[in-house]
Amino acid sequence: MSNYGHTHAQANAFDIYGMGSYLAVPPSYGQLESSSHNTLTIEGASQQRNPIHEARILKTDLKKEYAYIAGDATNSYPSSIGLDRWYRHVAYLPPNIFVMVDELKSSRISNSDLPTKWQLNYLPESVTTIDSFNHVITISNQGFLKTNILYPIPTSYENKRLSWAARQVIARFDNIFGTGKENQIVTVLSVLENNTAQAPQVRLVKGET
Amino acid sequence: MMGAEIDDGKVSRAAVFFLNSGKENRYISAQF
């Protein structure tokens, strides 16, 4: 969860290896900007590639039942977008499920047309499908990574080539701060042995505030 | 805050909640 290494801007990024293959991957050499990593573009803004804009780990909680980690990448984005918070909460539920909540807060309600993008890279030899009705992204290699986007409903999806070593799926959210200063992106990522394996049933839960 | 409830057919039910009280005591509660 750092933007220090190789001066890649990759705060709060993640990779997933499972069932014998890399499923969520970094973009390889030469792709330094955060738009090329498994992180967020927030209202059109990428992370600033400078150690003074370093991220930090807020909390870890490692138990037999789950592993939880929260990263704070608020400081990685330019002050011009008025971002007050981006905490990425990740819970790993063994053996194969990750729940991810991106907690976002802005200093202002915004009518910006610039998109917020949830980014997921995969190897070129993987096959990726996007179910834009059920909001499920499936990356198929030796294993399968099924991503359910539970909240909010993406405006659109994009699937593009990043480099010789990676392609990228983008779930795009327009006006993420259009109705309030706070919003969250809730996703569940499940690693499956094959495409016929029983995918977990998932649903959004609104906790106490 | 929001979270997800999961039923993978193996574990009976697993619910994850991310609670944000606006204070520093952020935590996760997993129920199995």
Coordinates of N, CA, C and O in Angstrom, one line a residue, chain A residues 3 5-11 27-37 39 46-49:
Chain A
N3 N 3.4 4.2 -2.2 CA 3.8 4.8 -3.4 C 5.3 5.0 -3.5 O 5.8 5.8 -4.3
G5 N 8.0 2.5 -3.6 CA 8.8 1.6 -4.4 C 8.8 2.0 -5.9 O 7.8 2.1 -6.5
H6 N 10.0 2.0 -6.4 CA 10.2 2.4 -7.8 C 9.5 3.7 -8.2 O 9.3 4.0 -9.4
T7 N 9.2 4.5 -7.2 CA 8.4 5.7 -7.4 C 7.2 5.5 -8.2 O 6.7 6.3 -9.0
H8 N 6.6 4.3 -8.1 CA 5.3 4.0 -8.7 C 4.3 4.7 -7.8 O 4.4 4.6 -6.6
A9 N 3.3 5.3 -8.4 CA 2.2 5.9 -7.6 C 1.1 4.8 -7.4 O 0.3 4.5 -8.3
Q10 N 1.2 4.0 -6.3 CA 0.4 2.8 -6.2 C -0.2 2.7 -4.8 O -0.3 1.6 -4.3
A11 N -0.4 3.8 -4.1 CA -0.9 3.8 -2.7 C -2.3 3.1 -2.7 O -3.1 3.4 -3.6
P27 N 1.1 -3.3 -13.2 CA 1.2 -3.1 -14.7 C 2.6 -3.3 -15.3 O 2.7 -3.1 -16.5
S28 N 3.6 -3.7 -14.5 CA 4.9 -3.9 -15.0 C 5.6 -2.6 -15.1 O 5.2 -1.6 -14.7
Y29 N 6.8 -2.7 -15.7 CA 7.7 -1.5 -15.8 C 7.1 -0.4 -16.7 O 6.4 -0.7 -17.6
G30 N 7.5 0.8 -16.3 CA 7.2 1.9 -17.2 C 5.8 2.5 -17.0 O 5.5 3.5 -17.5
Q31 N 5.0 1.8 -16.2 CA 3.6 2.3 -15.9 C 3.6 2.9 -14.5 O 3.3 2.2 -13.5
L32 N 4.1 4.1 -14.4 CA 4.3 4.7 -13.1 C 3.1 5.3 -12.4 O 3.0 5.5 -11.2
E33 N 2.2 5.8 -13.2 CA 1.0 6.6 -12.7 C 0.0 5.7 -12.0 O -0.2 4.5 -12.4
S34 N -0.7 6.2 -11.1 CA -1.6 5.4 -10.3 C -2.8 5.0 -11.2 O -3.5 4.0 -10.9
S35 N -3.0 5.7 -12.3 CA -4.1 5.2 -13.2 C -3.8 3.9 -13.8 O -4.7 3.2 -14.4
S36 N -2.5 3.4 -13.7 CA -2.2 2.1 -14.2 C -2.1 1.0 -13.1 O -1.6 -0.1 -13.4
H37 N -2.5 1.4 -11.9 CA -2.4 0.4 -10.8 C -3.8 0.1 -10.3 O -4.8 0.8 -10.6
T39 N -5.8 0.8 -8.0 CA -6.1 1.8 -7.0 C -7.2 2.6 -7.6 O -8.0 2.2 -8.4
S46 N -5.0 11.6 -10.5 CA -4.1 10.5 -10.1 C -3.3 10.9 -8.9 O -3.3 12.0 -8.5
Q47 N -2.6 9.9 -8.3 CA -1.8 10.1 -7.2 C -0.5 10.9 -7.6 O -0.1 10.7 -8.7
Q48 N 0.0 11.6 -6.7 CA 1.2 12.4 -6.9 C 2.4 11.5 -6.6 O 2.5 10.9 -5.5
R49 N 3.3 11.4 -7.6 CA 4.4 10.5 -7.5 C 5.6 11.1 -6.8 O 6.6 11.5 -7.4

